[in-house]
XYZ file of C-alpha atoms in Angstrom:
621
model
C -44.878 46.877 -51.164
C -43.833 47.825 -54.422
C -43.915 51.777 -55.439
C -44.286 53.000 -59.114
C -42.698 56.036 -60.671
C -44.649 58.664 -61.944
C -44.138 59.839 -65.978
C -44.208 63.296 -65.724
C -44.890 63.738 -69.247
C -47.957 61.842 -68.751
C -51.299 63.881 -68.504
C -52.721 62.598 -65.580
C -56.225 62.800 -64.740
C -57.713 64.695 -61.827
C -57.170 62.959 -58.787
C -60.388 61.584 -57.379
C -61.126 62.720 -53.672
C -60.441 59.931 -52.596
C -57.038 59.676 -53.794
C -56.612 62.908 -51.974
C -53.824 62.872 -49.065
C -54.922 63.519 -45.612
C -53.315 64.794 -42.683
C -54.650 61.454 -40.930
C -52.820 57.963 -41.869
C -54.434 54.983 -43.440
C -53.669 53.325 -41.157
C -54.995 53.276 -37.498
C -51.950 52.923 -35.257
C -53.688 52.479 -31.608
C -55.220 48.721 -32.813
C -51.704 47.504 -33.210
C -49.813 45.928 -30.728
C -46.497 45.459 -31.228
C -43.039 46.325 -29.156
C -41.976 49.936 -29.006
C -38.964 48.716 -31.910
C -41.176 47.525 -34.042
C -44.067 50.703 -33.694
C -40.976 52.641 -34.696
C -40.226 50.961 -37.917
C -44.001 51.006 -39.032
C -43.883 54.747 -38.193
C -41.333 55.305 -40.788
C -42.774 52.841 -43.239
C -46.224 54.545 -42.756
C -44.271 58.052 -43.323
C -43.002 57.038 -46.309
C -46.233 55.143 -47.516
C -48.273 58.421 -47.252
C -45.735 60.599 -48.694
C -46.034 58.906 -52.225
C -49.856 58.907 -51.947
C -50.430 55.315 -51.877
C -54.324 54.031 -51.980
C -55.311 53.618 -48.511
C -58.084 51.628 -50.050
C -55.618 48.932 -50.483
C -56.580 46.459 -47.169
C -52.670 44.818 -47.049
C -51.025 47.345 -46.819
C -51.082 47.353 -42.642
C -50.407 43.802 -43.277
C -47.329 43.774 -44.745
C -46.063 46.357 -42.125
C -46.674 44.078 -39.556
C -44.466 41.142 -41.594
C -41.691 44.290 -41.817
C -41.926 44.190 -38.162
C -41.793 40.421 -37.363
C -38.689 40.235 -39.962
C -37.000 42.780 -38.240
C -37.254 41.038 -35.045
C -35.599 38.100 -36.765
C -33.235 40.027 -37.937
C -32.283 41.219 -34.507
C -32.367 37.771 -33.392
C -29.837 36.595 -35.857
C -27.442 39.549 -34.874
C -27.563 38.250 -31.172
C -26.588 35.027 -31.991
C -23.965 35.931 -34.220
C -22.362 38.006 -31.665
C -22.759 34.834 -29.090
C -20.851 32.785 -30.988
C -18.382 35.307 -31.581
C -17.953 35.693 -27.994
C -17.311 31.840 -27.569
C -14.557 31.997 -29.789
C -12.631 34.954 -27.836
C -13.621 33.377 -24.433
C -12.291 34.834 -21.236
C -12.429 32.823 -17.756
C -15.442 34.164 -15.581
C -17.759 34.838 -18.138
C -21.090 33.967 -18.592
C -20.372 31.932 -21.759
C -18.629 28.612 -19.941
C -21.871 27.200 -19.577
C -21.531 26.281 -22.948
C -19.672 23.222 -23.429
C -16.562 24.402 -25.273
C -15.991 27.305 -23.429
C -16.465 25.027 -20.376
C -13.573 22.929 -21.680
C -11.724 26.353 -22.464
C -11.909 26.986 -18.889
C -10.871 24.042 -17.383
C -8.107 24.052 -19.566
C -7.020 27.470 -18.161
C -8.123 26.081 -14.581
C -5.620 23.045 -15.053
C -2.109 25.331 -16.315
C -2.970 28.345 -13.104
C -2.664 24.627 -10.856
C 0.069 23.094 -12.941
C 1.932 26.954 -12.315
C 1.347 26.858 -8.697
C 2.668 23.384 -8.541
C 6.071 23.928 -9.653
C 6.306 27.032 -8.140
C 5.378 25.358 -4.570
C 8.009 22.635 -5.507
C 11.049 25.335 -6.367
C 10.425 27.354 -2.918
C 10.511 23.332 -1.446
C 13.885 22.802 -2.974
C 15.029 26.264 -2.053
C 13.554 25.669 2.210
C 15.502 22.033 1.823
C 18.150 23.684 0.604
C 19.260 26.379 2.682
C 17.634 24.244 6.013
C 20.796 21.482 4.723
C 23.567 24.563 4.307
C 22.144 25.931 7.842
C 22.287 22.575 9.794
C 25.593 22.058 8.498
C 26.858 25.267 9.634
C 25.143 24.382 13.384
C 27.293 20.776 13.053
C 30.607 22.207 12.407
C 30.621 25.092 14.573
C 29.835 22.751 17.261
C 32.443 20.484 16.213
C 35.305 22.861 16.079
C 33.879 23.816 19.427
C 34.613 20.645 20.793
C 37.967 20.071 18.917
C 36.698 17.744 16.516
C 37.538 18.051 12.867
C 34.423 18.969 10.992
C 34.637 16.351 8.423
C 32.339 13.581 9.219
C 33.528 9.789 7.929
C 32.431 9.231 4.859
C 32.425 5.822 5.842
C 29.889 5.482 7.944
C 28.103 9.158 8.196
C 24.966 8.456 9.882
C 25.681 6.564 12.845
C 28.664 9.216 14.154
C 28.505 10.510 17.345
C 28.538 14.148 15.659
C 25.074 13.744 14.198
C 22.062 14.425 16.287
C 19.404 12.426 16.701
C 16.564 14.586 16.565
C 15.346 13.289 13.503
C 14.633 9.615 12.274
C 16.791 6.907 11.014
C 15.211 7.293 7.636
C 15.643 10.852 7.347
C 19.582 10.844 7.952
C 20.167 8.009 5.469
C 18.268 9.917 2.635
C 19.815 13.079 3.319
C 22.962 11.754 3.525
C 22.375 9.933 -0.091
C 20.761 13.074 -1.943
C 24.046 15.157 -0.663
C 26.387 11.979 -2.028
C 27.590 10.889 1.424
C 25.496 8.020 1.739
C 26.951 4.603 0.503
C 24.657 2.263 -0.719
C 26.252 -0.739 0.230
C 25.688 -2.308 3.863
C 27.775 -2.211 6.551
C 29.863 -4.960 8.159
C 28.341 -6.284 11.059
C 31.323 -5.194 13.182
C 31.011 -1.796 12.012
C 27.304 -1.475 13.559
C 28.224 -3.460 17.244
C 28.962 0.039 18.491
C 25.776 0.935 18.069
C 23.918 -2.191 19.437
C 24.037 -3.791 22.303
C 24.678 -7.581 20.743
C 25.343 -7.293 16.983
C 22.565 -9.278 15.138
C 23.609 -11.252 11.964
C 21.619 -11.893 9.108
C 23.176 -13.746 6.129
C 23.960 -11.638 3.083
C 22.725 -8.585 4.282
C 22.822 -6.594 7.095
C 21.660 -2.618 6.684
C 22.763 0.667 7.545
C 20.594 1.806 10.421
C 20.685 4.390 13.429
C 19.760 3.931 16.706
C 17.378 6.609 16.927
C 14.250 4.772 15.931
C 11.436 6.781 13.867
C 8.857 8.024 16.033
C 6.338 5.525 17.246
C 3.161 8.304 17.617
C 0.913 5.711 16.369
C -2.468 6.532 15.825
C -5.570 4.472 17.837
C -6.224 1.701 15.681
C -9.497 1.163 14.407
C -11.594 -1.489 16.507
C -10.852 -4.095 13.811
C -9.218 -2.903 11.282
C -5.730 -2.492 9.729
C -7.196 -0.290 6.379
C -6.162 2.722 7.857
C -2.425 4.278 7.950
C -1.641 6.880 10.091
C 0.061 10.368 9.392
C 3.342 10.262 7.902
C 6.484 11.613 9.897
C 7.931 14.775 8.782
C 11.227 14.406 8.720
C 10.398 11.420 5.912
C 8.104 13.453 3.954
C 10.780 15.626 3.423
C 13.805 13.722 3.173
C 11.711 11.393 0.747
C 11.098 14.318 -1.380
C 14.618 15.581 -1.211
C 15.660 11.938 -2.443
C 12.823 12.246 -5.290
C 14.270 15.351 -6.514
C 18.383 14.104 -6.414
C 16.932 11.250 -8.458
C 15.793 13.347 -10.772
C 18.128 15.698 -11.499
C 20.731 12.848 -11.773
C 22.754 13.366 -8.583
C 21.910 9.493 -7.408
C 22.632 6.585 -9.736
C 19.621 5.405 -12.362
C 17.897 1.985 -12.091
C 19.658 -0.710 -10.429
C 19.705 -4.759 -10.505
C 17.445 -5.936 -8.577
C 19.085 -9.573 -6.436
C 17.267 -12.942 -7.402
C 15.252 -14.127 -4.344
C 15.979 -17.647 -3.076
C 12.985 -19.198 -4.674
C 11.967 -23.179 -4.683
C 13.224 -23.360 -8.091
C 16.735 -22.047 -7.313
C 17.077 -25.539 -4.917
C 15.234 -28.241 -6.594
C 18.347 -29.535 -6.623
C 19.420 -29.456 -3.268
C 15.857 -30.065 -1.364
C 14.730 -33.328 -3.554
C 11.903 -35.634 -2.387
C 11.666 -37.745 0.213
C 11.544 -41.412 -0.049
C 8.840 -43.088 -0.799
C 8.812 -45.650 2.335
C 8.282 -44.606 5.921
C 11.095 -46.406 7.031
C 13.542 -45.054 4.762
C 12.519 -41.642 5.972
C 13.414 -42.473 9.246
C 16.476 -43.897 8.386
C 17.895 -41.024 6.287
C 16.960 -38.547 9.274
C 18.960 -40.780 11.799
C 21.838 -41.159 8.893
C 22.115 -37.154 8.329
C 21.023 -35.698 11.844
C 19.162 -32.732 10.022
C 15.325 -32.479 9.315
C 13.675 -30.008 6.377
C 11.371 -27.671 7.304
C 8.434 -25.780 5.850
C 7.539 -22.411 7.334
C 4.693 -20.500 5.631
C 2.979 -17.270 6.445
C -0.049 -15.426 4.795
C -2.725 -13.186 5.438
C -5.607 -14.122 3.838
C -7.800 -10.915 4.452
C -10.636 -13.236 5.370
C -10.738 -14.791 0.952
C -11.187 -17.738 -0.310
C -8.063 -20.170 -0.237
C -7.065 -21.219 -4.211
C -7.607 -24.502 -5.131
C -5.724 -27.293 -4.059
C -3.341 -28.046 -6.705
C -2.376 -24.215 -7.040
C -1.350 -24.512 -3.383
C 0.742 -27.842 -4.049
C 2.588 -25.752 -6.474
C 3.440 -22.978 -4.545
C 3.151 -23.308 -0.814
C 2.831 -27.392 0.341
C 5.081 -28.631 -2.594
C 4.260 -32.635 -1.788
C 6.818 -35.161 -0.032
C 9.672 -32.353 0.021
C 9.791 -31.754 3.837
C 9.473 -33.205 7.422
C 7.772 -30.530 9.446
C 5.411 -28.235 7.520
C 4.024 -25.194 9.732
C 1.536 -22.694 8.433
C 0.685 -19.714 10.417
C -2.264 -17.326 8.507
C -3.603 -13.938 10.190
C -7.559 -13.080 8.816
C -7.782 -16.645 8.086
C -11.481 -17.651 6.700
C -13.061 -14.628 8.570
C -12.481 -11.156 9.358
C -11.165 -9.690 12.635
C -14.469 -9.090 13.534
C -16.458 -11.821 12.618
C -13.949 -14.273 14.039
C -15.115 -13.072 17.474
C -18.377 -15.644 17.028
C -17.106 -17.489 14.606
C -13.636 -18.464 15.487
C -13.488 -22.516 14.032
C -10.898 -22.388 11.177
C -11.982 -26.315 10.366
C -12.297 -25.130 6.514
C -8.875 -23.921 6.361
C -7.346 -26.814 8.136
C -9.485 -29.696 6.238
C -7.504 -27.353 3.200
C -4.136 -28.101 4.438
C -4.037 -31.327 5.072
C -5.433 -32.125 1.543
C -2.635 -29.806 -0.106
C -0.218 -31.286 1.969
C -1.119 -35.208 1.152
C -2.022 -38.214 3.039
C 2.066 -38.652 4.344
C 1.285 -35.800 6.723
C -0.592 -35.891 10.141
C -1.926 -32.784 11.973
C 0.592 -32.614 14.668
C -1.563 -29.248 16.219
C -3.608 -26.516 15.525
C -4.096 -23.584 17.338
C -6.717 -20.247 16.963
C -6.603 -16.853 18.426
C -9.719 -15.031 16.635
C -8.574 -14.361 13.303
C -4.858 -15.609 13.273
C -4.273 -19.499 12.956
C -1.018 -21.738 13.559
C -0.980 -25.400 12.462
C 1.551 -27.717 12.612
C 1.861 -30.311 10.104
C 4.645 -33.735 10.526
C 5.774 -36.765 7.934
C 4.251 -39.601 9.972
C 7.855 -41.203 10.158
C 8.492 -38.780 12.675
C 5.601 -39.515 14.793
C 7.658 -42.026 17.024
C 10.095 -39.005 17.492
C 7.620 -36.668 18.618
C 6.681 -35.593 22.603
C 6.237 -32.895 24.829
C 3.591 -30.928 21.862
C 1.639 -27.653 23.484
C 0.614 -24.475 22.614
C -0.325 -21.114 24.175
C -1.665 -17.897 22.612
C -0.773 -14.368 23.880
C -3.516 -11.657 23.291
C -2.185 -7.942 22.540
C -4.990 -6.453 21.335
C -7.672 -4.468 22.851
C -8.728 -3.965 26.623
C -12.021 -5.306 26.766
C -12.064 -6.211 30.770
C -12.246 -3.677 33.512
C -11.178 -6.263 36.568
C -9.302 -8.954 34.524
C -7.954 -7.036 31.994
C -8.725 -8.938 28.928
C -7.151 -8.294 25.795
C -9.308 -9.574 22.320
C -6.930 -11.014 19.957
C -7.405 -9.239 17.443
C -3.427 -8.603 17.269
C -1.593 -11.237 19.232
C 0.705 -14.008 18.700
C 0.159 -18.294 18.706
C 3.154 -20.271 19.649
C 3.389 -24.288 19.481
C 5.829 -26.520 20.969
C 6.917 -30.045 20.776
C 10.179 -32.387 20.756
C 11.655 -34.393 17.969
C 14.147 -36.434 19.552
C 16.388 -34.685 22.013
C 15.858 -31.272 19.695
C 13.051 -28.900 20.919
C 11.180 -26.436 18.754
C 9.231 -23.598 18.571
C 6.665 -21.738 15.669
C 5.377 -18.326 16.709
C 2.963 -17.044 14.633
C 1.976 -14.069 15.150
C -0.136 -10.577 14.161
C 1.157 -7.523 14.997
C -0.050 -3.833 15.463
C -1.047 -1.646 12.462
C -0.394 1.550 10.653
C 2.878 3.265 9.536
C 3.836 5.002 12.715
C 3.428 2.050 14.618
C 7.086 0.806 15.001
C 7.440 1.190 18.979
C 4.295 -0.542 19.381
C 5.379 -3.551 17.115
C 8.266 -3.765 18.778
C 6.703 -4.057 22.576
C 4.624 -6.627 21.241
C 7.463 -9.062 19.729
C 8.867 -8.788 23.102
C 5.703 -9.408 24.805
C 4.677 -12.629 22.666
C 8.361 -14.083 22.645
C 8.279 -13.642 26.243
C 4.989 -14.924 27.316
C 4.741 -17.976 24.754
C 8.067 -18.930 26.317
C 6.791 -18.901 30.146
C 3.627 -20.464 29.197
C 5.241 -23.556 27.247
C 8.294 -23.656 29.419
C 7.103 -23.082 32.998
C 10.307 -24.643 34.698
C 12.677 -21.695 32.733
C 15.153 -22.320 29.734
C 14.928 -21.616 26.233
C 14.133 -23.649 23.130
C 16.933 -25.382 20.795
C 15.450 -23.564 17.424
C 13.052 -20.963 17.503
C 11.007 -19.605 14.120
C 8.961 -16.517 14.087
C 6.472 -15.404 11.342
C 3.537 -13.763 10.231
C 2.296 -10.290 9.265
C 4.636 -8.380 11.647
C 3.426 -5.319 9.848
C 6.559 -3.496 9.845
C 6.367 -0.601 6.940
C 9.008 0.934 4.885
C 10.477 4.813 5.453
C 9.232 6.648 3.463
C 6.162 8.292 1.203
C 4.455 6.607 -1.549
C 6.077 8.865 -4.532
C 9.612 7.923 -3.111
C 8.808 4.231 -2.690
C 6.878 3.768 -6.368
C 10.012 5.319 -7.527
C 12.845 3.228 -5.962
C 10.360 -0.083 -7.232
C 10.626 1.458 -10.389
C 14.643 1.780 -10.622
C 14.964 -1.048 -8.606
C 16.753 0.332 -5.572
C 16.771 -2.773 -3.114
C 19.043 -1.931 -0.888
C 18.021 1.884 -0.255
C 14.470 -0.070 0.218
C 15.888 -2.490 2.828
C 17.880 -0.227 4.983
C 14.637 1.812 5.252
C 12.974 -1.202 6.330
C 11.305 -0.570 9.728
C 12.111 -4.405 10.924
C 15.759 -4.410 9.688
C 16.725 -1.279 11.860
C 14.622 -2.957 14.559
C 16.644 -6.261 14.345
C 20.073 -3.845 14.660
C 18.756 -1.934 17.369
C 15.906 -3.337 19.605
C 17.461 -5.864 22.188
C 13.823 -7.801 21.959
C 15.464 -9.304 18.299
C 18.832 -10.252 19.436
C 20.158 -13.270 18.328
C 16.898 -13.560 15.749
C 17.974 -13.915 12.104
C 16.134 -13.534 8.721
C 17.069 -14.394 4.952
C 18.023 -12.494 2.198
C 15.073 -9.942 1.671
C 15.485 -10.365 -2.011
C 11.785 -10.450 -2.741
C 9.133 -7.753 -3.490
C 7.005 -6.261 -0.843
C 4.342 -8.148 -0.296
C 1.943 -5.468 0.992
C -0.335 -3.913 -0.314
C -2.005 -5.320 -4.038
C -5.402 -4.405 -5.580
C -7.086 -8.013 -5.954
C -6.499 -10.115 -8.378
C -3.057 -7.916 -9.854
C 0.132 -6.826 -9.339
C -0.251 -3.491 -8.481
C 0.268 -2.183 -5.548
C -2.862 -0.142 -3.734
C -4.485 2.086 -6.449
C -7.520 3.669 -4.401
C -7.377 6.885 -2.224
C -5.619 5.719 0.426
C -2.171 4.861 -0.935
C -0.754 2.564 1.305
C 2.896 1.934 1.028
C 4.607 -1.112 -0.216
C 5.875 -2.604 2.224
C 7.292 -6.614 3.571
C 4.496 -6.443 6.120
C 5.020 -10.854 5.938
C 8.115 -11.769 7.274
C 9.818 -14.950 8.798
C 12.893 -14.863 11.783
C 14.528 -17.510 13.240
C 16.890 -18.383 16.344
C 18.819 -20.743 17.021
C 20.286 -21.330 20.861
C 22.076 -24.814 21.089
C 24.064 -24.340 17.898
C 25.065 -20.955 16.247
C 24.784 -23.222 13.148
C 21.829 -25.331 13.504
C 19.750 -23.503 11.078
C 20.407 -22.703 7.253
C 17.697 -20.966 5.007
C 17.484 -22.321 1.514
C 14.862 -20.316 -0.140
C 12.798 -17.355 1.054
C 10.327 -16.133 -1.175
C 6.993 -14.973 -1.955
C 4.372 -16.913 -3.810
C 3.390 -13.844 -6.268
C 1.311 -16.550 -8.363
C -1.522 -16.549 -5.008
C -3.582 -13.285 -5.933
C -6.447 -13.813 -3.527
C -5.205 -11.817 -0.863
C -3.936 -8.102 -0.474
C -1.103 -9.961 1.024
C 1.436 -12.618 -0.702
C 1.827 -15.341 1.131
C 5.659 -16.494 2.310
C 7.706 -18.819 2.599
C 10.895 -20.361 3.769
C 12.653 -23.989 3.680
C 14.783 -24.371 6.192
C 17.709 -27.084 7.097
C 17.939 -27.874 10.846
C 20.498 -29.947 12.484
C 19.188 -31.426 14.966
C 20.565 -31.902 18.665
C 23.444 -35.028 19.424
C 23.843 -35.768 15.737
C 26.271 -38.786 15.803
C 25.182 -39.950 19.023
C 23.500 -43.433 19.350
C 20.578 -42.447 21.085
C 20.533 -38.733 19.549
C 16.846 -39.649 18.073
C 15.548 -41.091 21.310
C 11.618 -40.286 21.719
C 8.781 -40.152 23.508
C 9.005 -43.060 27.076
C 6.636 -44.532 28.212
C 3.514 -42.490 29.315
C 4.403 -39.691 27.589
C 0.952 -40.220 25.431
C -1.362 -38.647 27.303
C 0.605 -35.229 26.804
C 1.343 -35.521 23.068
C -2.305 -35.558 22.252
C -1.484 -35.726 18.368
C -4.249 -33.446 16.130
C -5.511 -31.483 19.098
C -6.972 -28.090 17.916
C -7.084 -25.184 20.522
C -9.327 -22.069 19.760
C -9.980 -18.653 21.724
C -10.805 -15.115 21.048
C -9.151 -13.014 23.949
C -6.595 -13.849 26.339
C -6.274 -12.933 30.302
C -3.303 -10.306 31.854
């Protein structure tokens, strides 16, 4: 609305009545309807409009106060989102403005450093409890020495095994303890060093490990009905001494990344294993001419996969014409636990085997216990050689009868006999119980299976001239996942080993005496995302471990079995598991002797029964 001064020099003419002011406005405010703001402002505007005596004849005049009105609505609008914006930009947690996407982000930002605060503040009173627990238990130890008379120094030789330490807490603990606080060696121990604290010292070439004979807790959880997916709880006294290890590593008390030892691979003795000869004959003749016999032990859990193809097998597991006895024990093999209850026939897998293993090999026997599998494979020179072949398979997992007390095998152990010459010989193979915390329970059932396979192939008593024992034993590692993915990392074998649940079981549990293994010079073999090399990304975390392991004995000779290579095939990705392997060099019994060779007599046909395959899903108690 535009307003126009008045000239007061100007002689203006009467005003007309009708350009008379009134008391009334022009304008009739009760027809408009409009928000009390906006009555307001056309209030004023009408105020003013009558003051300067404007025509009321004009008809858009009430018009453009309305568009005054609707403008200053915008106008408000504008302000308010002005001043939203403005409050995005000085945001505050809790405030109504995080819905909006960057002060969402601004949030969780904030969100993420109050965590990352409590964190480290939760870790420092951790160090400071480890701390002062260490100063206060080493206070307890010395006042109780000098009680007793005994200087309060303990050997820094050996100072987890004195009798001044108490055995309240595990194995693992001590040793990592003893590390982070610099008293820990890591080097093993001679084997005369730890006969104190077993009863028959147990040698293993190359390595032995510093162990205690307080064994970790065995307060396994109940396994699940068929499963090994699920780990129980951690034990305390490892949580913390793992995290008290982390920490010394980090600060730089214990010594940065390490060299870790070459395994004894195939390649390492090409040189020594060779082939075979070509001819039958001359097989015979060079086994009669040295008095030893090459053998193939392989174990692998399959977790119910596909096999690889044939050749990739020849090239890592059945290399072709390189040994006399070939023996392949798998666990989950071509089914799962569960589905091997009905379907137990491993005929896939075998017809697999032989085919890797070429047509100079003969199916010697074959044995099933639900989901585990042992198969013994012979050079068919031997086959005059051969007698006395049988096989029995010892259930240990769960109690399915109420009367008979049936056990499924869902865990258990196969174990096949036979003669070659005047030399006998075992293969266990064998699945053991689950979970981290399971170590007692592992333990009964190695004694159990070597026990029972033993009575049931031997009736009449004795023992067997060489014994092997493999399969996915399931023994774990001390320790929590952080700590472990850290000594990987810096390589830290032998802090890895001598927190190996079967190596302190081997120096402590009489069940293992006289048992041997090879250097453990290979990478856990437990557990791998499929298809890769890294260990278990999801949720649950499980532990790297050498779950797959192989042991032998040997009773006629202390010297009638030499490893040369122990490995794991790492190129075989089908399988959460790697498979294993070993090539062994066995003397056999009366080398030198004319009839040291001597085989089967007459008769003894019937109870050879070459290629027999055995198969059940539970055994009796």
């Amino acid at each position: 609305m535009e307003i126009q001064d008045i000239d007061p020099s100007s002689s203006p003419s009467p005003p007309s009545k009708s350009n008379i002011p009134t008391s009334k406005p022009f304008v009739d405010k009760t027809n408009l309807k409009t928000s009390p703001k906006a009555s307001s402002y056309i209030k004023q505007s009408l105020s003013s409009a009558n003051s300067l005596n404007l025509d009321s004849n004009k008809e858009t005049d009430w018009k453009v106060a309305i568009e005054q009105a609707k403008a200053y609505k915008n106008f408000k609008k504008q302000q308010s989102l002005k001043s939203k914006e403005r409050q995005g930009k000085e945001h505050t947690p809790n405030t109504k403005a995080k819905k909006d996407n960057e002060s969402l982000q601004k949030y969780r930002e904030w969100k993420e450093q109050q965590k990352k605060k409590i964190l480290e503040t939760a870790i420092a009173e951790k160090k400071q409890k480890l701390k002062k627990d260490r100063e206060e238990e080493a206070t307890a130890v010395a006042s109780t020495l000098e009680k007793a008379g005994t200087p309060t120094k303990v050997d820094p030789v050996d100072p987890l095994f004195g009798k001044e330490i108490s055995f309240s807490t595990s194995a693992s603990a001590h040793f990592l303890t003893a590390m982070m606080n610099g008293e820990a060696a890591i080097s093993p121990i001679k084997t005369e060093e730890a006969s104190s604290a077993v009863t028959s010292p147990v040698k293993s070439p190359k390595q032995s490990a510093k162990v205690s004979p307080d064994l970790l807790r065995a307060n396994a959880e109940n396994e699940e009905q068929f499963s090994d997916d699920e780990d129980s709880d951690e034990d305390n006294d490892v949580v913390e001494s793992s995290n008290a290890l982390l920490a010394s590593i980090r600060d730089g008390s214990v010594e940065d990344k390490q060299a870790w030892p070459e395994a004894l691979t195939d390649e390492l003795v090409d040189d020594v294993i060779g082939a075979l000869p070509e001819e039958d004959p001359d097989v015979l003749q060079a086994v009669k001419d040295s008095g030893k016999v090459l053998v193939r032990v392989i174990t692998w859990n399959q977790q119910a996969k596909k096999p690889p193809s044939t050749e990739d097998m020849r090239k890592s597991l059945f290399r072709e014409n390189k040994y006399h006895i070939i023996v392949v024990g798998t666990e989950e093999c071509e089914n799962s636990i569960a589905k091997s209850i009905v379907v137990h026939s491993k005929k896939n897998w075998e017809e697999a085997v032989v085919e890797a293993c070429g047509d100079k090999y003969i199916k010697l026997r074959s044995h099933t216990l639900q989901a585990t599998h042992n198969m013994v494979m012979v050079h068919r020179a031997l086959l005059p050689l051969l007698s006395q072949t049988n096989s029995v398979a010892i259930a240990t997992g769960h109690n399915v009868g109420v009367i008979s007390k049936q056990q499924l095998g869902n865990k258990g152990g196969i174990g096949i006999s036979f003669c070659l010459g005047k030399t006998s010989f075992l293969f266990i193979n064998a699945h053991l119980a689950a979970h981290q915390n399971a170590t007692e329970k592992r333990n009964t059932e190695f004694e159990r299976i070597s026990r029972e396979v033993v009575e049931g192939l031997k009736p009449d008593g004795g023992d067997f001239d060489c014994i092997f024992w493999a399969g996915d034993m399931n023994y774990r590692i001390n320790g929590t996942r952080q700590v472990v993915d850290v000594l990987l990392a810096k390589e830290m074998h032998e802090v890895m080993v001598h927190n190996d649940q079967l190596s302190v079981a081997m120096q402590t549990n009489p069940a293992f005496e006289g048992f041997a293994e090879g250097p453990l010079n290979f990478k856990p073999t437990y557990k791998f995302d499929k298809g890769t090399d890294t260990y278990d990304s999801s949720k649950k975390k499980r532990i790297p471990s050498w779950t797959d392991r192989i042991l032998w004995k040997q009773t006629a000779d202390p010297d009638a079995i030499k490893v040369l290579s122990y490995a794991s095939a790492n190129d075989i990705k089908t399988s959460d598991h790697r498979p294993v392997y070993g090539t062994f060099d066995c003397k056999l019994k009366g080398a030198g002797e004319n009839d040291f060779l001597a085989g089967r007599g007459a008769g003894a046909e019937e109870d050879h029964e070459i290629g027999l395959a055995k198969s059940q899903v539970c055994s009796l108690m």
